[in-house]
PDB file of C-alpha atoms and ligand atoms in Angstrom:
ATOM      1  CA  MET A 108      -7.969  60.391 106.776  1.00  0.00           C
ATOM      2  CA  GLY A 109      -5.682  58.601 103.888  1.00  0.00           C
ATOM      3  CA  LYS A 110      -4.572  61.597 103.246  1.00  0.00           C
ATOM      4  CA  LEU A 111      -4.067  62.890 106.422  1.00  0.00           C
ATOM      5  CA  LYS A 112      -1.781  60.111 107.506  1.00  0.00           C
ATOM      6  CA  PHE A 113       0.246  60.652 103.869  1.00  0.00           C
ATOM      7  CA  LYS A 114       1.058  63.261 105.181  1.00  0.00           C
ATOM      8  CA  LEU A 115       1.941  63.308 109.082  1.00  0.00           C
ATOM      9  CA  ALA A 116       4.027  60.403 107.364  1.00  0.00           C
ATOM     10  CA  SER A 117       5.704  63.034 104.708  1.00  0.00           C
ATOM     11  CA  SER A 118       6.620  65.335 107.575  1.00  0.00           C
ATOM     12  CA  VAL A 119       8.088  62.643 109.901  1.00  0.00           C
ATOM     13  CA  ILE A 120       9.888  61.617 106.811  1.00  0.00           C
ATOM     14  CA  LEU A 121      11.713  65.345 105.980  1.00  0.00           C
ATOM     15  CA  SER A 122      12.128  65.832 109.535  1.00  0.00           C
ATOM     16  CA  LEU A 123      14.145  62.846 110.100  1.00  0.00           C
ATOM     17  CA  SER A 124      15.989  64.233 106.622  1.00  0.00           C
ATOM     18  CA  ILE A 125      16.334  67.079 108.082  1.00  0.00           C
ATOM     19  CA  ILE A 126      17.537  65.313 111.562  1.00  0.00           C
ATOM     20  CA  ILE A 127      19.887  63.271 109.493  1.00  0.00           C
ATOM     21  CA  SER A 128      21.849  65.851 107.236  1.00  0.00           C
ATOM     22  CA  CYS A 129      21.895  68.357 110.134  1.00  0.00           C
ATOM     23  CA  ALA A 130      23.547  65.620 112.056  1.00  0.00           C
ATOM     24  CA  ASN A 131      26.019  64.539 108.692  1.00  0.00           C
ATOM     25  CA  MET A 132      26.415  68.740 108.634  1.00  0.00           C
ATOM     26  CA  ASN A 133      27.369  68.564 112.535  1.00  0.00           C
ATOM     27  CA  ALA A 134      29.803  65.253 111.854  1.00  0.00           C
ATOM     28  CA  ASN A 135      31.481  67.118 108.760  1.00  0.00           C
ATOM     29  CA  ALA A 136      32.376  70.244 110.263  1.00  0.00           C
ATOM     30  CA  PHE A 137      33.473  68.587 113.760  1.00  0.00           C
ATOM     31  CA  GLU A 138      35.724  66.657 111.395  1.00  0.00           C
ATOM     32  CA  LYS A 139      37.430  69.769 109.731  1.00  0.00           C
ATOM     33  CA  ASN A 140      37.726  71.654 113.522  1.00  0.00           C
ATOM     34  CA  SER A 141      39.378  68.618 114.655  1.00  0.00           C
ATOM     35  CA  PRO A 142      42.753  68.696 113.619  1.00  0.00           C
ATOM     36  CA  VAL A 143      44.900  65.692 114.888  1.00  0.00           C
ATOM     37  CA  ALA A 144      46.803  67.163 117.757  1.00  0.00           C
ATOM     38  CA  PRO A 145      50.515  67.497 117.598  1.00  0.00           C
ATOM     39  CA  GLU A 146      51.994  64.511 120.558  1.00  0.00           C
ATOM     40  CA  SER A 147      48.847  62.148 118.739  1.00  0.00           C
ATOM     41  CA  ALA A 148      50.247  62.643 115.088  1.00  0.00           C
ATOM     42  CA  ILE A 149      53.615  61.739 116.573  1.00  0.00           C
ATOM     43  CA  GLN A 150      52.349  59.074 118.664  1.00  0.00           C
ATOM     44  CA  LYS A 151      50.967  57.982 115.210  1.00  0.00           C
ATOM     45  CA  LEU A 152      53.960  58.073 113.479  1.00  0.00           C
ATOM     46  CA  ILE A 153      56.210  55.965 116.269  1.00  0.00           C
ATOM     47  CA  GLU A 154      53.499  53.236 116.169  1.00  0.00           C
ATOM     48  CA  GLY A 155      53.463  52.776 112.315  1.00  0.00           C
ATOM     49  CA  ASN A 156      57.410  52.950 112.004  1.00  0.00           C
ATOM     50  CA  ASN A 157      57.629  50.309 114.799  1.00  0.00           C
ATOM     51  CA  ARG A 158      55.028  47.844 112.933  1.00  0.00           C
ATOM     52  CA  TYR A 159      57.568  48.750 109.654  1.00  0.00           C
ATOM     53  CA  VAL A 160      60.748  47.961 111.894  1.00  0.00           C
ATOM     54  CA  LEU A 161      59.200  44.818 113.377  1.00  0.00           C
ATOM     55  CA  ASP A 162      57.756  43.485 109.721  1.00  0.00           C
ATOM     56  CA  LYS A 163      54.482  43.713 110.961  1.00  0.00           C
ATOM     57  CA  SER A 164      52.580  46.690 108.714  1.00  0.00           C
ATOM     58  CA  GLU A 165      49.443  46.309 108.361  1.00  0.00           C
ATOM     59  CA  ASN A 166      49.726  48.988 104.753  1.00  0.00           C
ATOM     60  CA  PRO A 167      46.733  50.787 106.346  1.00  0.00           C
ATOM     61  CA  ARG A 168      43.754  52.491 104.204  1.00  0.00           C
ATOM     62  CA  GLN A 169      45.647  51.918 101.111  1.00  0.00           C
ATOM     63  CA  ASN A 170      42.257  50.195  99.037  1.00  0.00           C
ATOM     64  CA  SER A 171      39.146  51.197  97.362  1.00  0.00           C
ATOM     65  CA  ALA A 172      37.345  52.069 100.309  1.00  0.00           C
ATOM     66  CA  ARG A 173      39.931  54.871 100.874  1.00  0.00           C
ATOM     67  CA  ARG A 174      39.912  56.742  97.554  1.00  0.00           C
ATOM     68  CA  SER A 175      36.557  57.099  97.359  1.00  0.00           C
ATOM     69  CA  GLU A 176      36.848  58.573 101.072  1.00  0.00           C
ATOM     70  CA  THR A 177      39.319  60.606 100.778  1.00  0.00           C
ATOM     71  CA  ALA A 178      38.517  61.500  96.685  1.00  0.00           C
ATOM     72  CA  GLU A 179      36.611  64.656  97.646  1.00  0.00           C
ATOM     73  CA  SER A 180      39.021  66.147 100.147  1.00  0.00           C
ATOM     74  CA  GLN A 181      42.124  65.602 102.024  1.00  0.00           C
ATOM     75  CA  HIS A 182      42.266  65.637 105.748  1.00  0.00           C
ATOM     76  CA  PRO A 183      46.264  64.935 106.789  1.00  0.00           C
ATOM     77  CA  PHE A 184      47.822  64.305 109.865  1.00  0.00           C
ATOM     78  CA  ALA A 185      51.371  65.210 109.483  1.00  0.00           C
ATOM     79  CA  ILE A 186      53.394  67.353 107.014  1.00  0.00           C
ATOM     80  CA  ILE A 187      56.630  65.051 106.236  1.00  0.00           C
ATOM     81  CA  VAL A 188      59.395  66.925 105.088  1.00  0.00           C
ATOM     82  CA  THR A 189      62.243  64.576 103.989  1.00  0.00           C
ATOM     83  CA  CYS A 190      64.914  63.475 100.999  1.00  0.00           C
ATOM     84  CA  SER A 191      63.992  62.786  97.454  1.00  0.00           C
ATOM     85  CA  ASP A 192      65.979  59.402  98.324  1.00  0.00           C
ATOM     86  CA  SER A 193      64.913  56.667  96.675  1.00  0.00           C
ATOM     87  CA  ARG A 194      64.918  54.460 100.010  1.00  0.00           C
ATOM     88  CA  VAL A 195      63.175  56.879 102.355  1.00  0.00           C
ATOM     89  CA  PRO A 196      59.409  56.588 101.647  1.00  0.00           C
ATOM     90  CA  PRO A 197      57.386  58.511 104.009  1.00  0.00           C
ATOM     91  CA  GLU A 198      53.815  56.209 103.712  1.00  0.00           C
ATOM     92  CA  ILE A 199      56.046  52.957 103.791  1.00  0.00           C
ATOM     93  CA  LEU A 200      58.107  53.755 106.539  1.00  0.00           C
ATOM     94  CA  PHE A 201      55.808  55.248 108.550  1.00  0.00           C
ATOM     95  CA  ASP A 202      52.981  52.608 107.207  1.00  0.00           C
ATOM     96  CA  GLN A 203      50.323  54.768 106.506  1.00  0.00           C
ATOM     97  CA  GLY A 204      48.163  55.127 104.096  1.00  0.00           C
ATOM     98  CA  ILE A 205      46.783  57.555 101.159  1.00  0.00           C
ATOM     99  CA  GLY A 206      45.449  60.633 102.761  1.00  0.00           C
ATOM    100  CA  ASP A 207      47.626  60.318 106.203  1.00  0.00           C
ATOM    101  CA  LEU A 208      50.624  62.639 104.933  1.00  0.00           C
ATOM    102  CA  PHE A 209      50.916  65.420 103.220  1.00  0.00           C
ATOM    103  CA  ILE A 210      54.826  65.472 101.812  1.00  0.00           C
ATOM    104  CA  ILE A 211      57.452  68.211 100.404  1.00  0.00           C
ATOM    105  CA  ARG A 212      60.531  65.767  99.093  1.00  0.00           C
ATOM    106  CA  THR A 213      63.951  67.310  98.049  1.00  0.00           C
ATOM    107  CA  ALA A 214      67.391  66.272  97.662  1.00  0.00           C
ATOM    108  CA  GLY A 215      69.061  67.036 101.034  1.00  0.00           C
ATOM    109  CA  ASN A 216      65.169  67.485 102.222  1.00  0.00           C
ATOM    110  CA  VAL A 217      65.820  71.571 102.029  1.00  0.00           C
ATOM    111  CA  ILE A 218      63.081  74.041 101.543  1.00  0.00           C
ATOM    112  CA  ASP A 219      63.196  76.962  98.877  1.00  0.00           C
ATOM    113  CA  SER A 220      59.863  78.977  98.918  1.00  0.00           C
ATOM    114  CA  ALA A 221      57.264  76.776  97.074  1.00  0.00           C
ATOM    115  CA  ALA A 222      58.527  74.237  99.190  1.00  0.00           C
ATOM    116  CA  VAL A 223      57.272  77.029 102.167  1.00  0.00           C
ATOM    117  CA  GLY A 224      54.495  77.413 100.322  1.00  0.00           C
ATOM    118  CA  SER A 225      53.190  73.645 100.121  1.00  0.00           C
ATOM    119  CA  ILE A 226      53.896  73.668 103.984  1.00  0.00           C
ATOM    120  CA  GLU A 227      51.471  76.401 104.690  1.00  0.00           C
ATOM    121  CA  TYR A 228      49.067  75.405 102.062  1.00  0.00           C
ATOM    122  CA  ALA A 229      49.039  72.235 104.777  1.00  0.00           C
ATOM    123  CA  ALA A 230      49.298  74.135 107.668  1.00  0.00           C
ATOM    124  CA  GLU A 231      46.831  76.845 107.807  1.00  0.00           C
ATOM    125  CA  HIS A 232      43.741  75.543 104.509  1.00  0.00           C
ATOM    126  CA  LEU A 233      43.865  71.600 105.727  1.00  0.00           C
ATOM    127  CA  GLY A 234      44.918  72.559 109.496  1.00  0.00           C
ATOM    128  CA  VAL A 235      48.009  70.074 109.845  1.00  0.00           C
ATOM    129  CA  GLN A 236      49.029  70.672 113.224  1.00  0.00           C
ATOM    130  CA  LEU A 237      52.838  68.504 113.452  1.00  0.00           C
ATOM    131  CA  ILE A 238      56.093  69.356 111.025  1.00  0.00           C
ATOM    132  CA  VAL A 239      58.609  66.157 110.616  1.00  0.00           C
ATOM    133  CA  VAL A 240      61.967  67.285 109.506  1.00  0.00           C
ATOM    134  CA  LEU A 241      63.139  63.610 108.324  1.00  0.00           C
ATOM    135  CA  GLY A 242      66.413  63.372 107.344  1.00  0.00           C
ATOM    136  CA  HIS A 243      68.467  60.055 107.056  1.00  0.00           C
ATOM    137  CA  GLU A 244      71.476  57.998 106.904  1.00  0.00           C
ATOM    138  CA  ARG A 245      74.231  58.434 104.330  1.00  0.00           C
ATOM    139  CA  CYS A 246      72.175  61.043 102.326  1.00  0.00           C
ATOM    140  CA  GLY A 247      73.616  61.659  99.074  1.00  0.00           C
ATOM    141  CA  ALA A 248      72.673  65.453  98.859  1.00  0.00           C
ATOM    142  CA  VAL A 249      74.437  66.409 102.814  1.00  0.00           C
ATOM    143  CA  SER A 250      77.594  63.699 101.059  1.00  0.00           C
ATOM    144  CA  ALA A 251      78.200  66.065  98.291  1.00  0.00           C
ATOM    145  CA  ALA A 252      77.936  69.153 100.168  1.00  0.00           C
ATOM    146  CA  VAL A 253      80.440  67.848 102.440  1.00  0.00           C
ATOM    147  CA  LYS A 254      82.803  66.721  99.811  1.00  0.00           C
ATOM    148  CA  GLY A 255      82.666  69.885  98.463  1.00  0.00           C
ATOM    149  CA  GLY A 256      84.372  71.518  94.744  1.00  0.00           C
ATOM    150  CA  GLU A 257      82.066  72.462  92.180  1.00  0.00           C
ATOM    151  CA  ALA A 258      78.889  70.501  91.299  1.00  0.00           C
ATOM    152  CA  PRO A 259      77.205  70.377  88.281  1.00  0.00           C
ATOM    153  CA  GLY A 260      73.849  71.347  86.225  1.00  0.00           C
ATOM    154  CA  HIS A 261      71.702  73.041  88.907  1.00  0.00           C
ATOM    155  CA  ILE A 262      73.113  70.511  91.576  1.00  0.00           C
ATOM    156  CA  SER A 263      75.292  73.442  93.014  1.00  0.00           C
ATOM    157  CA  ASN A 264      71.644  75.443  94.105  1.00  0.00           C
ATOM    158  CA  LEU A 265      70.617  72.320  96.600  1.00  0.00           C
ATOM    159  CA  VAL A 266      74.099  72.429  97.507  1.00  0.00           C
ATOM    160  CA  LYS A 267      74.137  75.747  99.209  1.00  0.00           C
ATOM    161  CA  TYR A 268      71.248  74.828 100.992  1.00  0.00           C
ATOM    162  CA  ILE A 269      73.306  72.813 102.534  1.00  0.00           C
ATOM    163  CA  GLU A 270      76.068  73.921 103.410  1.00  0.00           C
ATOM    164  CA  PRO A 271      76.179  76.042 106.397  1.00  0.00           C
ATOM    165  CA  ALA A 272      75.344  72.814 108.393  1.00  0.00           C
ATOM    166  CA  VAL A 273      78.564  71.379 107.028  1.00  0.00           C
ATOM    167  CA  GLU A 274      79.767  74.671 108.335  1.00  0.00           C
ATOM    168  CA  LYS A 275      78.404  74.204 111.698  1.00  0.00           C
ATOM    169  CA  ALA A 276      79.226  70.068 111.388  1.00  0.00           C
ATOM    170  CA  LYS A 277      82.500  71.036 111.178  1.00  0.00           C
ATOM    171  CA  HIS A 278      83.522  72.492 114.174  1.00  0.00           C
ATOM    172  CA  MET A 279      81.807  69.688 116.288  1.00  0.00           C
ATOM    173  CA  LYS A 280      84.042  67.752 118.589  1.00  0.00           C
ATOM    174  CA  THR A 281      82.402  64.333 118.417  1.00  0.00           C
ATOM    175  CA  GLY A 282      80.425  62.367 116.034  1.00  0.00           C
ATOM    176  CA  GLY A 283      81.490  61.791 111.788  1.00  0.00           C
ATOM    177  CA  LEU A 284      81.101  64.690 109.540  1.00  0.00           C
ATOM    178  CA  ILE A 285      78.432  63.223 107.680  1.00  0.00           C
ATOM    179  CA  ASP A 286      76.102  62.101 110.567  1.00  0.00           C
ATOM    180  CA  ASN A 287      76.679  65.611 112.222  1.00  0.00           C
ATOM    181  CA  ALA A 288      76.011  67.581 109.399  1.00  0.00           C
ATOM    182  CA  ILE A 289      72.781  65.505 108.171  1.00  0.00           C
ATOM    183  CA  ASN A 290      71.602  66.202 111.752  1.00  0.00           C
ATOM    184  CA  GLU A 291      72.869  69.641 111.394  1.00  0.00           C
ATOM    185  CA  ASN A 292      70.571  70.326 108.110  1.00  0.00           C
ATOM    186  CA  VAL A 293      67.183  68.213 109.790  1.00  0.00           C
ATOM    187  CA  SER A 294      67.683  71.131 112.606  1.00  0.00           C
ATOM    188  CA  ILE A 295      68.555  74.338 110.054  1.00  0.00           C
ATOM    189  CA  THR A 296      65.392  73.627 108.227  1.00  0.00           C
ATOM    190  CA  VAL A 297      63.354  73.257 111.329  1.00  0.00           C
ATOM    191  CA  GLU A 298      64.136  76.554 112.251  1.00  0.00           C
ATOM    192  CA  LYS A 299      63.725  77.454 108.840  1.00  0.00           C
ATOM    193  CA  ILE A 300      60.243  76.308 109.163  1.00  0.00           C
ATOM    194  CA  ALA A 301      59.352  77.162 112.830  1.00  0.00           C
ATOM    195  CA  GLU A 302      60.665  81.193 112.018  1.00  0.00           C
ATOM    196  CA  SER A 303      58.760  81.080 108.336  1.00  0.00           C
ATOM    197  CA  GLU A 304      56.590  84.624 108.542  1.00  0.00           C
ATOM    198  CA  PRO A 305      54.346  85.484 108.331  1.00  0.00           C
ATOM    199  CA  ILE A 306      52.280  82.318 108.220  1.00  0.00           C
ATOM    200  CA  LEU A 307      53.790  79.551 110.223  1.00  0.00           C
ATOM    201  CA  LYS A 308      55.851  81.127 112.775  1.00  0.00           C
ATOM    202  CA  GLU A 309      52.226  82.620 114.032  1.00  0.00           C
ATOM    203  CA  LEU A 310      50.454  79.140 113.982  1.00  0.00           C
ATOM    204  CA  ARG A 311      53.277  77.796 116.235  1.00  0.00           C
ATOM    205  CA  GLU A 312      52.872  80.772 118.593  1.00  0.00           C
ATOM    206  CA  LYS A 313      49.402  80.158 118.696  1.00  0.00           C
ATOM    207  CA  GLY A 314      50.162  76.803 120.068  1.00  0.00           C
ATOM    208  CA  LYS A 315      48.773  75.221 116.447  1.00  0.00           C
ATOM    209  CA  LEU A 316      52.153  73.776 115.362  1.00  0.00           C
ATOM    210  CA  LYS A 317      54.983  71.559 116.223  1.00  0.00           C
ATOM    211  CA  VAL A 318      58.314  71.316 114.439  1.00  0.00           C
ATOM    212  CA  THR A 319      60.393  69.003 114.926  1.00  0.00           C
ATOM    213  CA  GLY A 320      63.278  67.311 113.324  1.00  0.00           C
ATOM    214  CA  ALA A 321      63.607  63.714 113.209  1.00  0.00           C
ATOM    215  CA  PHE A 322      66.427  61.189 111.434  1.00  0.00           C
ATOM    216  CA  TYR A 323      65.960  57.750 109.576  1.00  0.00           C
ATOM    217  CA  ASP A 324      68.247  55.073 109.770  1.00  0.00           C
ATOM    218  CA  LEU A 325      68.594  53.345 106.447  1.00  0.00           C
ATOM    219  CA  ASP A 326      69.999  49.717 108.422  1.00  0.00           C
ATOM    220  CA  SER A 327      67.071  49.509 110.881  1.00  0.00           C
ATOM    221  CA  GLY A 328      64.157  51.125 109.328  1.00  0.00           C
ATOM    222  CA  ALA A 329      63.714  53.289 112.830  1.00  0.00           C
ATOM    223  CA  VAL A 330      63.128  57.245 112.693  1.00  0.00           C
ATOM    224  CA  GLN A 331      64.334  58.824 116.042  1.00  0.00           C
ATOM    225  CA  PHE A 332      62.985  61.567 116.860  1.00  0.00           C
ATOM    226  CA  PHE A 333      65.256  64.257 118.560  1.00  0.00           C
ATOM    227  CA  LYS A 334      63.902  64.913 121.628  1.00  0.00           C
ATOM    228  CA  ASP A 335      63.674  68.580 122.367  1.00  0.00           C
ATOM    229  CA  LYS A 336      61.998  70.650 119.525  1.00  0.00           C
ATOM    230  CA  THR A 337      62.470  73.996 121.381  1.00  0.00           C
ATOM    231  CA  GLU A 338      66.128  73.809 122.686  1.00  0.00           C
ATOM    232  CA  ASN A 339      66.887  72.788 119.177  1.00  0.00           C
ATOM    233  CA  THR A 340      65.510  76.071 117.770  1.00  0.00           C
ATOM    234  CA  GLU A 341      66.799  77.929 120.933  1.00  0.00           C
ATOM    235  CA  LYS A 342      69.981  76.605 120.323  1.00  0.00           C
ATOM    236  CA  VAL A 343      70.276  77.837 116.585  1.00  0.00           C
ATOM    237  CA  GLU A 344      69.288  80.852 117.721  1.00  0.00           C
ATOM    238  CA  LYS A 345      71.553  81.614 120.137  1.00  0.00           C
ATOM    239  CA  LYS A 346      73.894  80.970 117.662  1.00  0.00           C
ATOM    240  CA  ASP A 347      72.285  83.415 114.840  1.00  0.00           C
ATOM    241  CA  ASP A 348      72.657  86.053 117.850  1.00  0.00           C
ATOM    242  CA  ALA A 349      76.778  85.424 118.291  1.00  0.00           C
ATOM    243  CA  VAL A 350      76.915  85.526 114.399  1.00  0.00           C
ATOM    244  CA  HIS A 351      75.193  88.130 114.221  1.00  0.00           C
ATOM    245  CA  GLY A 352      76.897  89.814 117.387  1.00  0.00           C
ATOM    246  CA  LYS A 353      80.493  89.882 115.442  1.00  0.00           C
ATOM    247  CA  HIS A 354      79.032  92.094 112.463  1.00  0.00           C
TER     248      HIS A 354
HETATM  249 ZN1   ZN B1018      69.083  61.940 101.360  1.00  0.00          ZN
END
């Protein structure tokens, strides 16, 4: 009888173990297959930025527990493409923590093929559904492009990426030249990402990716999201068509 009880108890424990293992597997699978929707991701960024602006940052998920939780895998909820400027640190100004944001930074938030590859990895492999291109006030890289002239070393390569935005800004009738160039530079980067083939454009068309622009105010700390990304994209497309039509 003793042996039978032991066998029964063992099989119950084994069954429970299997159930618990399956539950864990399902939970992991659910987590991996449940990316944060773009609207929810933007909301999280807005709420975090509001806390930062009001000096009420919670500095969430920046402890050893979070480090352990994310040590084996990452599930960021947003991709941020922004400037390398030391005054624009995304985790701080959006009040986020370890594993929350997948970040690409270059001076002037321009993107080359390595940057696009990084974005593709996060969107395709990690399943991130929101990309924010974040420009900022008094951007030195954009100011250098506005100033013109020959930039030294590899900086000239960087400035070339921003020149089309400066040219567009020069024809705008309202607003300051540098601010307009900063916003136009964001819009152009948004457009490049949105139309990037084969991965990003396809994800966007399937409704699995949203690309939006935003502007960071160095004085107030506030991030202003562009109102309608789609509208911006259409605007650029129409302009491009017009340019192509001239050739
Ligand atoms: Zn900058």
